[in-house]
C-alpha positions as a printed NumPy array, in Angstrom:
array([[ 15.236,  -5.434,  16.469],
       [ 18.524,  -3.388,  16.768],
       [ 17.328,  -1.074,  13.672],
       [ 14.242,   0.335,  15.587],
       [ 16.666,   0.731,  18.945],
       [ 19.015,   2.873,  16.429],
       [ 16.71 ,   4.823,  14.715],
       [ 15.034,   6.073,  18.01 ],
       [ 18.64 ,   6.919,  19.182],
       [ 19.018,   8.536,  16.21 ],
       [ 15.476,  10.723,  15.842],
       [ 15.914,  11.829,  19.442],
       [ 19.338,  12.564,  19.146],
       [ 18.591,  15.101,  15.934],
       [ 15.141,  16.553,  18.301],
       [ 17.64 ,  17.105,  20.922],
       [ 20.136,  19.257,  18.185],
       [ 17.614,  21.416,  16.755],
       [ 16.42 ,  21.849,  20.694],
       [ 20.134,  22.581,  21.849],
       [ 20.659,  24.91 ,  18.073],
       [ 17.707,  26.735,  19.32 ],
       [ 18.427,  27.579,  23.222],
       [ 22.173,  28.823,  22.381],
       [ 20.763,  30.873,  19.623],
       [ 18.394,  32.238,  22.823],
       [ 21.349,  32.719,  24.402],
       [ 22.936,  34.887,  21.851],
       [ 19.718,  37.29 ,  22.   ],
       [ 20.982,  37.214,  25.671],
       [ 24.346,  38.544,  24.835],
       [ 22.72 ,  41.364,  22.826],
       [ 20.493,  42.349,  25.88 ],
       [ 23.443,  42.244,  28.425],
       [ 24.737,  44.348,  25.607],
       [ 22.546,  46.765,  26.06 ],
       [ 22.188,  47.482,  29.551],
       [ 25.995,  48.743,  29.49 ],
       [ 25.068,  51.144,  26.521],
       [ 21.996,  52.045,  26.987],
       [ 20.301,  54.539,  24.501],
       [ 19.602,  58.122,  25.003],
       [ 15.633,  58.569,  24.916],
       [ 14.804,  61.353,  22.463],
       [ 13.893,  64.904,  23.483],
       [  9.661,  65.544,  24.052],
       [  7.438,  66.466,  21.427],
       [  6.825,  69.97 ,  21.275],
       [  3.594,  69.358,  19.572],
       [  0.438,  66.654,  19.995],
       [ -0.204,  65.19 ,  16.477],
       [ -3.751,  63.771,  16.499],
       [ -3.796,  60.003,  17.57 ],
       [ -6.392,  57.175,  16.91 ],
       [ -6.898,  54.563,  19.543],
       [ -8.341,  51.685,  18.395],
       [ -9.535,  48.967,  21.489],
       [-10.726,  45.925,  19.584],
       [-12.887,  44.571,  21.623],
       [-15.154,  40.917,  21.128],
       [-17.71 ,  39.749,  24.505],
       [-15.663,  41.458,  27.281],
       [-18.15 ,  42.205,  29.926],
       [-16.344,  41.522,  32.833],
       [-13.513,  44.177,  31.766],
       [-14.33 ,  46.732,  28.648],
       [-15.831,  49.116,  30.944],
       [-12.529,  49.538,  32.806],
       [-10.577,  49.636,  29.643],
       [-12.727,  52.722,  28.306],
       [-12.604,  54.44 ,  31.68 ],
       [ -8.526,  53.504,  31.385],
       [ -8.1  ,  55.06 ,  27.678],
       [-10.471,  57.989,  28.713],
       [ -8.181,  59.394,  31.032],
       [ -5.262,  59.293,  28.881],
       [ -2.895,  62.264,  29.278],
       [ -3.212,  63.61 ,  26.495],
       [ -5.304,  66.738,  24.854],
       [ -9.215,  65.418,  24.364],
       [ -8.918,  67.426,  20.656],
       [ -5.589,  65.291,  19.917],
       [ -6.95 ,  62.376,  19.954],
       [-10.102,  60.181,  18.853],
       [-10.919,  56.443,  20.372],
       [-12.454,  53.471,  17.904],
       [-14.127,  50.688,  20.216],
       [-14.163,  48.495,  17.074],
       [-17.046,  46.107,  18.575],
       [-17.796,  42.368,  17.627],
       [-19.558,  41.183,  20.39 ],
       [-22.765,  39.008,  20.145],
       [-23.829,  39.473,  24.043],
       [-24.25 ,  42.269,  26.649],
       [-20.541,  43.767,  26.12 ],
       [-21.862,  46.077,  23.097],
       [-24.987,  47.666,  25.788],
       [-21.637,  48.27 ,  28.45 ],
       [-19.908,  49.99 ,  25.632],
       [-22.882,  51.398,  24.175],
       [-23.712,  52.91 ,  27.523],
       [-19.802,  54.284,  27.996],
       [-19.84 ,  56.085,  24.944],
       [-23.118,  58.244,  25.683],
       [-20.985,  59.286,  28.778],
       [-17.668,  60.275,  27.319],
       [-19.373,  62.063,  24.585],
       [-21.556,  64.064,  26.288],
       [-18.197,  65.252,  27.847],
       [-16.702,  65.815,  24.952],
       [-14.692,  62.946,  23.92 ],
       [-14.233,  62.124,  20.377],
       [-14.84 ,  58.206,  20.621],
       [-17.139,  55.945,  18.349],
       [-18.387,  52.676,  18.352],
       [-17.868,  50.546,  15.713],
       [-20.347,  47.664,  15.646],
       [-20.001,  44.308,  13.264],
       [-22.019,  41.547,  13.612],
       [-20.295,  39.089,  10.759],
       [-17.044,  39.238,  12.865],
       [-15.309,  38.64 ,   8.927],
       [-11.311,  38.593,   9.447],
       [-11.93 ,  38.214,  13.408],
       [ -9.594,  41.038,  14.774],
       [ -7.259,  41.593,  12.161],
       [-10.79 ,  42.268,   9.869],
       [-12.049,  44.724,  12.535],
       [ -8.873,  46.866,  12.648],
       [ -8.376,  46.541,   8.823],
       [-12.73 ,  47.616,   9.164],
       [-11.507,  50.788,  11.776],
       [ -8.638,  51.882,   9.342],
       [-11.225,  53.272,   6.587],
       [-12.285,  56.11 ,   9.223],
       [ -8.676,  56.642,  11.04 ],
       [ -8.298,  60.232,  11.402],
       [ -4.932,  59.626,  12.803],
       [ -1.342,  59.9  ,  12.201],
       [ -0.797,  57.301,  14.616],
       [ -2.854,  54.472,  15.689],
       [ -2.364,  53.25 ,  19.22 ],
       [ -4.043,  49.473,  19.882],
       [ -5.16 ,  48.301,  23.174],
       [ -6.652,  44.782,  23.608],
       [ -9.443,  44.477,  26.596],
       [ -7.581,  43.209,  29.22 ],
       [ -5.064,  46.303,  29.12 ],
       [ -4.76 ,  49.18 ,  31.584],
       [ -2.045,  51.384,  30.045],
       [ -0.733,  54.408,  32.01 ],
       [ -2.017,  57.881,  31.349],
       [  1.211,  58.524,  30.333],
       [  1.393,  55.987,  27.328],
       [  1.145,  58.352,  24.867],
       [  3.867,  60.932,  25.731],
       [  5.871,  58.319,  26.639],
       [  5.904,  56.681,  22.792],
       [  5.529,  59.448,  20.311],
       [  8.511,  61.146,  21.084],
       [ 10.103,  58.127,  18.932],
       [  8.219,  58.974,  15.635],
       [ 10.227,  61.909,  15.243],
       [ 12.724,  59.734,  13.357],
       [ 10.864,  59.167,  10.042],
       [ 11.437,  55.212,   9.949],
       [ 10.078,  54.455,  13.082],
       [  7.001,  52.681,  12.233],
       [  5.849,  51.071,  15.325],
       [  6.932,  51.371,  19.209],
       [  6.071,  48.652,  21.127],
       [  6.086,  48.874,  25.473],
       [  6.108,  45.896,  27.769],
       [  3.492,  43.888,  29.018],
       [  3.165,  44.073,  33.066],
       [  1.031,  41.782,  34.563],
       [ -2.069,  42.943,  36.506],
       [ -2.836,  39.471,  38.281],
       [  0.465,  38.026,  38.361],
       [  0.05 ,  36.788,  41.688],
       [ -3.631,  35.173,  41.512],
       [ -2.237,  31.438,  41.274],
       [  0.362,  29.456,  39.967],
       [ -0.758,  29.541,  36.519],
       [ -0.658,  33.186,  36.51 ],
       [  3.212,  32.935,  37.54 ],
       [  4.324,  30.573,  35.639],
       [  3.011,  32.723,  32.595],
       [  4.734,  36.096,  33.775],
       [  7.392,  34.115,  33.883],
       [  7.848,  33.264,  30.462],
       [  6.303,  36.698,  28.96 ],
       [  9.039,  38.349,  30.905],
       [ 11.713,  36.53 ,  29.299],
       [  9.801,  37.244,  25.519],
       [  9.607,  41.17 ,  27.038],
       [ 13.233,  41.851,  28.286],
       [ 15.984,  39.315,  27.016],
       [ 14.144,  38.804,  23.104],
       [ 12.672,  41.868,  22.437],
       [ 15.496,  43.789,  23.674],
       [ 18.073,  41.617,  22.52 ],
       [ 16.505,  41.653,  19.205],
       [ 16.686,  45.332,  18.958],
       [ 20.332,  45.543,  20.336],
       [ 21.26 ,  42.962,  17.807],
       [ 19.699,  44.934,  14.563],
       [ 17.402,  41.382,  14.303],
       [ 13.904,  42.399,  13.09 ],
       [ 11.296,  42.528,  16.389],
       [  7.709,  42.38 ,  16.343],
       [  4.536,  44.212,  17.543],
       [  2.641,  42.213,  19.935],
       [ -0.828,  42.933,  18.715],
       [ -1.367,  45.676,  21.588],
       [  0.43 ,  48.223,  24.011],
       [  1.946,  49.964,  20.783],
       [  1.397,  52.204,  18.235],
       [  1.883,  52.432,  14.986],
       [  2.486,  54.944,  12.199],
       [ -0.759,  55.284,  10.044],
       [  1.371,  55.264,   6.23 ],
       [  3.42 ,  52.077,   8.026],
       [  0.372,  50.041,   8.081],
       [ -0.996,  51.405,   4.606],
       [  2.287,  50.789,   2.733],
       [  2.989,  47.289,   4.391],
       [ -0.532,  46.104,   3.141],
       [ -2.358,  46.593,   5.956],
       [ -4.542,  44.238,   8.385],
       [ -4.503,  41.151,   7.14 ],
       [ -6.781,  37.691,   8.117],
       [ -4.596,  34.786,   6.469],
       [ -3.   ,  33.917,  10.229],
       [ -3.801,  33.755,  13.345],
       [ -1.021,  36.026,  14.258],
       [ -1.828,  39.816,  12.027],
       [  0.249,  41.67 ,  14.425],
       [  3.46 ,  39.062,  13.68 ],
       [  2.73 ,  38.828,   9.879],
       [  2.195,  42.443,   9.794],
       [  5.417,  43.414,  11.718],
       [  7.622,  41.274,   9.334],
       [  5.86 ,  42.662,   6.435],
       [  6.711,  46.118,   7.55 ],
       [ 10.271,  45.934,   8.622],
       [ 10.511,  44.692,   5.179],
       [  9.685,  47.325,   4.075],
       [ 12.068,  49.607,   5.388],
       [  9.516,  50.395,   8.612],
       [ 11.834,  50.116,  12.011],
       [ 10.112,  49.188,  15.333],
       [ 11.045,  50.761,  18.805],
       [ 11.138,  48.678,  21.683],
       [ 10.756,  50.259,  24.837],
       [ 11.505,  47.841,  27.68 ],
       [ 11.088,  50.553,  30.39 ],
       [  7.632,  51.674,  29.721],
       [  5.116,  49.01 ,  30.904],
       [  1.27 ,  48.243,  29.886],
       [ -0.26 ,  46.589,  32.769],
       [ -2.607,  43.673,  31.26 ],
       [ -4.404,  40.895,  32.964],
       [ -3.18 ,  37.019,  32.376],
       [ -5.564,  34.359,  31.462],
       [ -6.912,  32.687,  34.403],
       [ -8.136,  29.161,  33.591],
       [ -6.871,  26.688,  31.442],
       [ -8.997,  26.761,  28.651],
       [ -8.257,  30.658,  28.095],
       [ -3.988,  29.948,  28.773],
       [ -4.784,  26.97 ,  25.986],
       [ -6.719,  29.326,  23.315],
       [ -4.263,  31.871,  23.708],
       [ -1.274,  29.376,  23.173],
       [ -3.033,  27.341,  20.188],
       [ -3.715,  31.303,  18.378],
       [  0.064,  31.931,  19.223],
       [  1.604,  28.734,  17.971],
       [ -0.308,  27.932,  15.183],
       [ -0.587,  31.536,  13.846],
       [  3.087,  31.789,  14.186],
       [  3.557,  28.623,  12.177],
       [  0.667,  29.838,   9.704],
       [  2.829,  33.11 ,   9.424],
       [  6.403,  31.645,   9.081],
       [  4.765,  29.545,   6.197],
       [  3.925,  32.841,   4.357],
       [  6.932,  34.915,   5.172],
       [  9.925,  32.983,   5.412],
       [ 10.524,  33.565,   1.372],
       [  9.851,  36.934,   1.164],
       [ 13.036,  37.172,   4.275],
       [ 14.885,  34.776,   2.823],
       [ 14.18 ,  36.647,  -0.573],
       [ 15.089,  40.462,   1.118],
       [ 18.299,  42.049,   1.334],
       [ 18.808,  41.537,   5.443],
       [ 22.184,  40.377,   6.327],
       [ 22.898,  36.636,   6.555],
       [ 22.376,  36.629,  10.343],
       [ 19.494,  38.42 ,  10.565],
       [ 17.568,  36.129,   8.293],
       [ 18.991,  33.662,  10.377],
       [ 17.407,  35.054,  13.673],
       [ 14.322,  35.94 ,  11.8  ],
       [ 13.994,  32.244,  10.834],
       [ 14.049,  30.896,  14.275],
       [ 11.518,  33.426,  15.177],
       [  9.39 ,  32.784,  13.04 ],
       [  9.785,  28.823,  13.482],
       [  9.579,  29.435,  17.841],
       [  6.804,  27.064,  17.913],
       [  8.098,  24.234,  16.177],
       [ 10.395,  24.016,  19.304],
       [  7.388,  22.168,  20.935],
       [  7.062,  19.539,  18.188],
       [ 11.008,  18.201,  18.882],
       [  9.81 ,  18.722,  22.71 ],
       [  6.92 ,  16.241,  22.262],
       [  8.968,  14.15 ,  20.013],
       [ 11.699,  14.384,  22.424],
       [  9.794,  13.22 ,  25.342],
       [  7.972,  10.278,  24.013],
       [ 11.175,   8.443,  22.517],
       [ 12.829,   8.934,  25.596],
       [ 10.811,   6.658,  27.225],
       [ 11.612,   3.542,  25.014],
       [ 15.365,   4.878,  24.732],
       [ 15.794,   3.373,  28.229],
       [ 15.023,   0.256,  26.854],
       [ 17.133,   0.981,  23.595],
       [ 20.02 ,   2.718,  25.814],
       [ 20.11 ,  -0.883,  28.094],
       [ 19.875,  -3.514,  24.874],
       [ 22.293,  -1.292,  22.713],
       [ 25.035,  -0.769,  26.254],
       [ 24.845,   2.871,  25.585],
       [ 26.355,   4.934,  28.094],
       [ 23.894,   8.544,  29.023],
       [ 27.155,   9.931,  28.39 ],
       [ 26.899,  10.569,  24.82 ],
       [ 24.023,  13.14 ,  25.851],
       [ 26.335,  15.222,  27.836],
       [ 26.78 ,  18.015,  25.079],
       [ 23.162,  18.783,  25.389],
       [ 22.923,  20.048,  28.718],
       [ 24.294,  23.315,  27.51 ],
       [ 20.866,  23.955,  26.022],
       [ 19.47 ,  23.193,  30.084],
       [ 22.317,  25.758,  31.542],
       [ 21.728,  28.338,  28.418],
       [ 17.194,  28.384,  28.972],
       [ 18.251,  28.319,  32.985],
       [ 20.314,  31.417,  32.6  ],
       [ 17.737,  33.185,  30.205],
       [ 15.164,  32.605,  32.772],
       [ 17.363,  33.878,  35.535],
       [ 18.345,  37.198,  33.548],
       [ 15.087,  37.953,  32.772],
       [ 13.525,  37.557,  36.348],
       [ 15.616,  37.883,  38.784],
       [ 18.75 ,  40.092,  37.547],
       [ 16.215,  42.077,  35.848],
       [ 14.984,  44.506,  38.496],
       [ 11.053,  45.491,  36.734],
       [  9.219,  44.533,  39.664],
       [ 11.383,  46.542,  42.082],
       [ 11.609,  43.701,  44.326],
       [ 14.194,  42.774,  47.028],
       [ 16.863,  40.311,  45.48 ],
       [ 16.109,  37.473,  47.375],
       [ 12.542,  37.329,  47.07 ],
       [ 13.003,  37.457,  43.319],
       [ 15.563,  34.436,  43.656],
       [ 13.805,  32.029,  45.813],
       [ 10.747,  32.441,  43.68 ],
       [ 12.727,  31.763,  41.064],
       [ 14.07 ,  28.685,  42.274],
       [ 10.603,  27.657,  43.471],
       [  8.636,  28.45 ,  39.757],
       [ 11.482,  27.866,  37.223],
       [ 10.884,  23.674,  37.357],
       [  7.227,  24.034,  37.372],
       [  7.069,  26.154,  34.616],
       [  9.484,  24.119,  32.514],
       [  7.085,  20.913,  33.245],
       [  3.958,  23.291,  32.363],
       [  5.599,  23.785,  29.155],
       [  6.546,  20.139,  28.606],
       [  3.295,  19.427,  28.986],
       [  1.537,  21.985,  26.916],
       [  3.649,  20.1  ,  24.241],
       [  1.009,  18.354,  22.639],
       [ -1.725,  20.603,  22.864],
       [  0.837,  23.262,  20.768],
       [  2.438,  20.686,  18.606],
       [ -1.192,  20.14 ,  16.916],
       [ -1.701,  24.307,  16.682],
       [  1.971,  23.797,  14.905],
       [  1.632,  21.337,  12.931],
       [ -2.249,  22.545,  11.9  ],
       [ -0.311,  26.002,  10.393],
       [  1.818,  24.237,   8.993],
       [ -0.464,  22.373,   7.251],
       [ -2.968,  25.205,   5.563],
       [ -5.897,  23.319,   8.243],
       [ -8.064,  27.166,   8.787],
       [ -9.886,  27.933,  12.001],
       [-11.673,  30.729,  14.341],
       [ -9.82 ,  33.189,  16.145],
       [-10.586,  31.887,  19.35 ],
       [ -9.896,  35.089,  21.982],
       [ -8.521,  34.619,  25.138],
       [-11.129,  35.519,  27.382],
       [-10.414,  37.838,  30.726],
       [-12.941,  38.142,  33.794],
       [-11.065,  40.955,  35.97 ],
       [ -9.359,  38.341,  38.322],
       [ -6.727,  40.699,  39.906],
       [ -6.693,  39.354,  43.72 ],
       [ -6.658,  35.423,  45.079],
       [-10.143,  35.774,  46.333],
       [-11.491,  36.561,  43.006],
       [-13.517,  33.399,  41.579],
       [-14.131,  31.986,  38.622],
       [-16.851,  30.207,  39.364],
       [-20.273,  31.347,  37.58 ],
       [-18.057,  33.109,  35.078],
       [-19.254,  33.06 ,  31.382],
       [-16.886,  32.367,  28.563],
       [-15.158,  29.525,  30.029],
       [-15.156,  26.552,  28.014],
       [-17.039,  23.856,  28.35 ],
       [-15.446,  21.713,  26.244],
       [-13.317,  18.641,  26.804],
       [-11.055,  17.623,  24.163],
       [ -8.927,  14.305,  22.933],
       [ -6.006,  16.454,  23.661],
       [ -7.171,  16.567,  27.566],
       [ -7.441,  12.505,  27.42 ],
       [ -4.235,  12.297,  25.789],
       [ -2.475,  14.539,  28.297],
       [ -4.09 ,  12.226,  31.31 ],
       [ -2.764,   9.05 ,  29.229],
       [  0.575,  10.957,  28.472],
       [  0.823,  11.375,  32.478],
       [  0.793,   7.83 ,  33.008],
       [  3.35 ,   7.422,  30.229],
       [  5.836,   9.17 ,  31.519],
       [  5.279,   7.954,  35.618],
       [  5.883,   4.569,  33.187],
       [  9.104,   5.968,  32.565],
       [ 10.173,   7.298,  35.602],
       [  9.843,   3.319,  36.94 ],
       [ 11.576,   1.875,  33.45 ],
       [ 14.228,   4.42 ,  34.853],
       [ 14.275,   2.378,  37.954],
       [ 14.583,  -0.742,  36.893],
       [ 17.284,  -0.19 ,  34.797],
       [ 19.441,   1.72 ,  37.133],
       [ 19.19 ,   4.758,  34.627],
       [ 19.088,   7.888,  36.206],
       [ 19.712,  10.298,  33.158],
       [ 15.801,  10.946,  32.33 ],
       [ 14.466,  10.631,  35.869],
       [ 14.445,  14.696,  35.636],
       [ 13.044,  14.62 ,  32.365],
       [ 10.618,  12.153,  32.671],
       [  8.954,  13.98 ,  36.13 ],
       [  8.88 ,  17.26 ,  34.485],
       [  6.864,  15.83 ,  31.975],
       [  4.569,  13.448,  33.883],
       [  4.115,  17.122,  36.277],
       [  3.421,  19.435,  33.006],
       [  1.381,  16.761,  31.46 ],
       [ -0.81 ,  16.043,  35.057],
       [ -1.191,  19.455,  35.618],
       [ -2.594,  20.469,  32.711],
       [ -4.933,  17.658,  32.698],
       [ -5.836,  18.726,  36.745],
       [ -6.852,  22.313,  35.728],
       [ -8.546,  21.162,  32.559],
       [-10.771,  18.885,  34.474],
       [-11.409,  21.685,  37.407],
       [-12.052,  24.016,  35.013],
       [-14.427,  22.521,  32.709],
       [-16.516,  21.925,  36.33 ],
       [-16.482,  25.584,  36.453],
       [-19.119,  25.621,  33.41 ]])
């Protein structure tokens, strides 16, 4: 019986290496963004001239929020004869009338803005930008996703880069519209601001290759042709497509001081769409270009940093794997007399995500708010969004382990429904799911796993998961909550 004690000990003990590897390597991202901030780079003088711009707004059954977007892009700062604007148009419901409707307006003031309608939906989005790209007019091609209110400003702000010749792509940070609508909202600003300060910045401090988040940037028409363009093999086009570029020779700009407000996913079906197209598209991509960087001419460490980018998701399979042999390592820990001791070294993996977090939002001054405000809501959100993201474990692990895999599926799209103030409902909305998956049973099962643990804990007078083992019995039961009083929303 011993052998199955030690080889748990041993299987969590590697899950909780590659977990520690992976926050101090976070952590050294953080070093390059601290970096940064005490040299920080001198923007480039203003174009003198407007070269002609394509906006592209790929847009598939947004009702509640493509007329605002048009409106948004319409107003742009920018000469009407610089520019043109692509509503590249999948939608199967009322969404193409809205936009249909828009159009007639803006031309009959003179806009130069088309509407691209495709009723196979072939390559989901990266098929209708690759679809857009045989009529670009463009030099550059700025992409806006539905939800996105970018500033009139945007594209005065971004061009100005271009005028070095490798610059292929400048990419601003999100903002958050609805940050404050509930706790789900939060807890996701939370985490996008660490992704939009400390590892986007500290990528591009540290010479690491970046990536363009699939809106709120622009790219360089001949960047896209030469890097072979749109392409539908992952879930992720905008990470596959950055890679492919930088490889290339293409640079990308990061620009953590211009923001693109955008709306956050409301209910729990859209937060879990968006994560499974993140996770497993990022696995489906790493799968496909992890040779060609391992193959390139990038410095040691930069493949290095490259890797673990490309393999972020997988950090939720040793999460899940983590969590549910900790449970019977009580019971190994108390057969085998094992001391929690021998766990110590990994709490510098806690201390290195803690101080991350803590950099990125409340050091970080984006929302001009008063210090403590942005402390205490710090300490108030940073343990519930940990346990959110223990216990989105399992729902990502099968996205990761799907790309992984080769298994294909739809481009599910995160649907918004322009939720911007708490007394917004949801309630009546269309495109909320109605479906209720194993994974949703699981995560209600998984709940009363870990509560399991909490009292194995107890009873063995082993404090060293009681932490771990609530965070996960909170993610886990909160994700199973919403799921439940969201699918009653249908």
């Amino acid at each position: 019986m011993n052998w199955i004690y030690y080889t748990i000990l041993a299987v969590y003990s590697l899950t909780l290496v590659y977990i520690t590897f992976y926050c101090l390597m976070q952590f050294h991202l953080l070093y390059h963004y601290k970096k940064s901030k005490k040299n920080p780079q001198t923007p480039p003088p203003h174009i003198a001239e407007f070269p002609f711009v394509t906006i592209q707004l790929p847009v598939f059954n947004e009702m509640y929020v493509v007329e605002r977007l048009i409106d948004c892009i319409m107003a742009m700062d920018y000469p009407r004869d610089c520019f043109e604007v692509q509503i590249l148009d999948d939608s199967t419901d009322e969404t193409s009338d809205i936009i249909r409707a828009k159009v007639r307006q803006y031309s009959a003031q003179g806009f130069q803005i088309k509407h691209l309608h495709r009723s196979d939906r072939k390559g989901f989005k990266a098929g209708a930008l690759k679809e857009g790209m045989k009529s670009v007019r463009g030099e550059f091609i700025a992409i806006f996703d539905a939800d996105f209110l970018p500033r009139r400003d945007f594209l005065k702000s971004t061009l100005p880069y271009f005028q070095n010749q490798k610059t292929g792509v400048v990419q601003t940070r999100w903002e958050h519209l609805n940050e404050n609508y509930s706790l789900l909202t939060r807890l996701q600003a939370l985490q996008l601001n660490v992704h939009f300060t400390v590892e986007q910045q500290g990528r591009s401090a540290g010479k690491y290759l970046l990536q363009f988040n699939g809106t709120a940037g622009i790219w360089r028409r001949e960047a896209v042709e030469t890097s072979g363009g749109w392409q539908a093999d992952t879930l992720t086009e905008d990470l596959d497509l950055s890679i492919r570029a930088q490889l290339r020779g293409w640079e990308i700009v990061y620009l953590e001081n211009v923001g693109s407000p955008a709306e956050l996913p409301a209910e729990i079906s859209g937060i879990k769409s968006q994560q499974f197209r993140w996770m497993k598209g990022g696995a489906e991509t790493a799968k496909k270009m992890l040779p060609a960087v391992w193959r390139s001419q990038l410095a040691f460490h930069q493949k290095l940093h490259t890797t673990l980018h490309l393999l972020a998701s997988a950090i939720f399979l040793f999460v899940f794997v983590a969590g549910v042999l900790s449970v019977p390592l009580i019971f190994a820990m108390h057969q085998l007399e094992i001391e929690s001791d021998i766990f110590t070294f990994f709490l510098a993996g806690w201390i290195s995500i803690i101080t991350i977090y803590y950099a990125a939002n409340v050091e970080n001054d984006l929302a001009r708010q008063p210090y403590l405000k942005r402390f205490l809501k710090f300490i108030f959100l940073f343990p519930l969004f940990l346990g959110l993201s223990m216990g989105l474990s399992l729902h990502n692990s099968v996205a990761v382990l799907q790309g992984y895999l080769g298994k294909k599926s739809s481009f599910v799209r995160t649907p918004k429904f322009n939720l911007l103030n708490w007394e917004d409902s949801l309630k009546n909305r269309k495109y909320i799911s109605g479906k209720f998956s194993w994974t949703t049973i699981m995560e209600g099962l998984l709940t009363i796993y870990f509560l399991g643990g909490i009292g194995a804990g107890l009873y063995f007078e082993n404090s060293s998961f009681l932490l771990f083992h609530s965070l996960f019995s909170f993610g886990y039961g909160t994700i199973f909550y919403y799921s439940v009083k969201h699918f009653g929303l249908k």
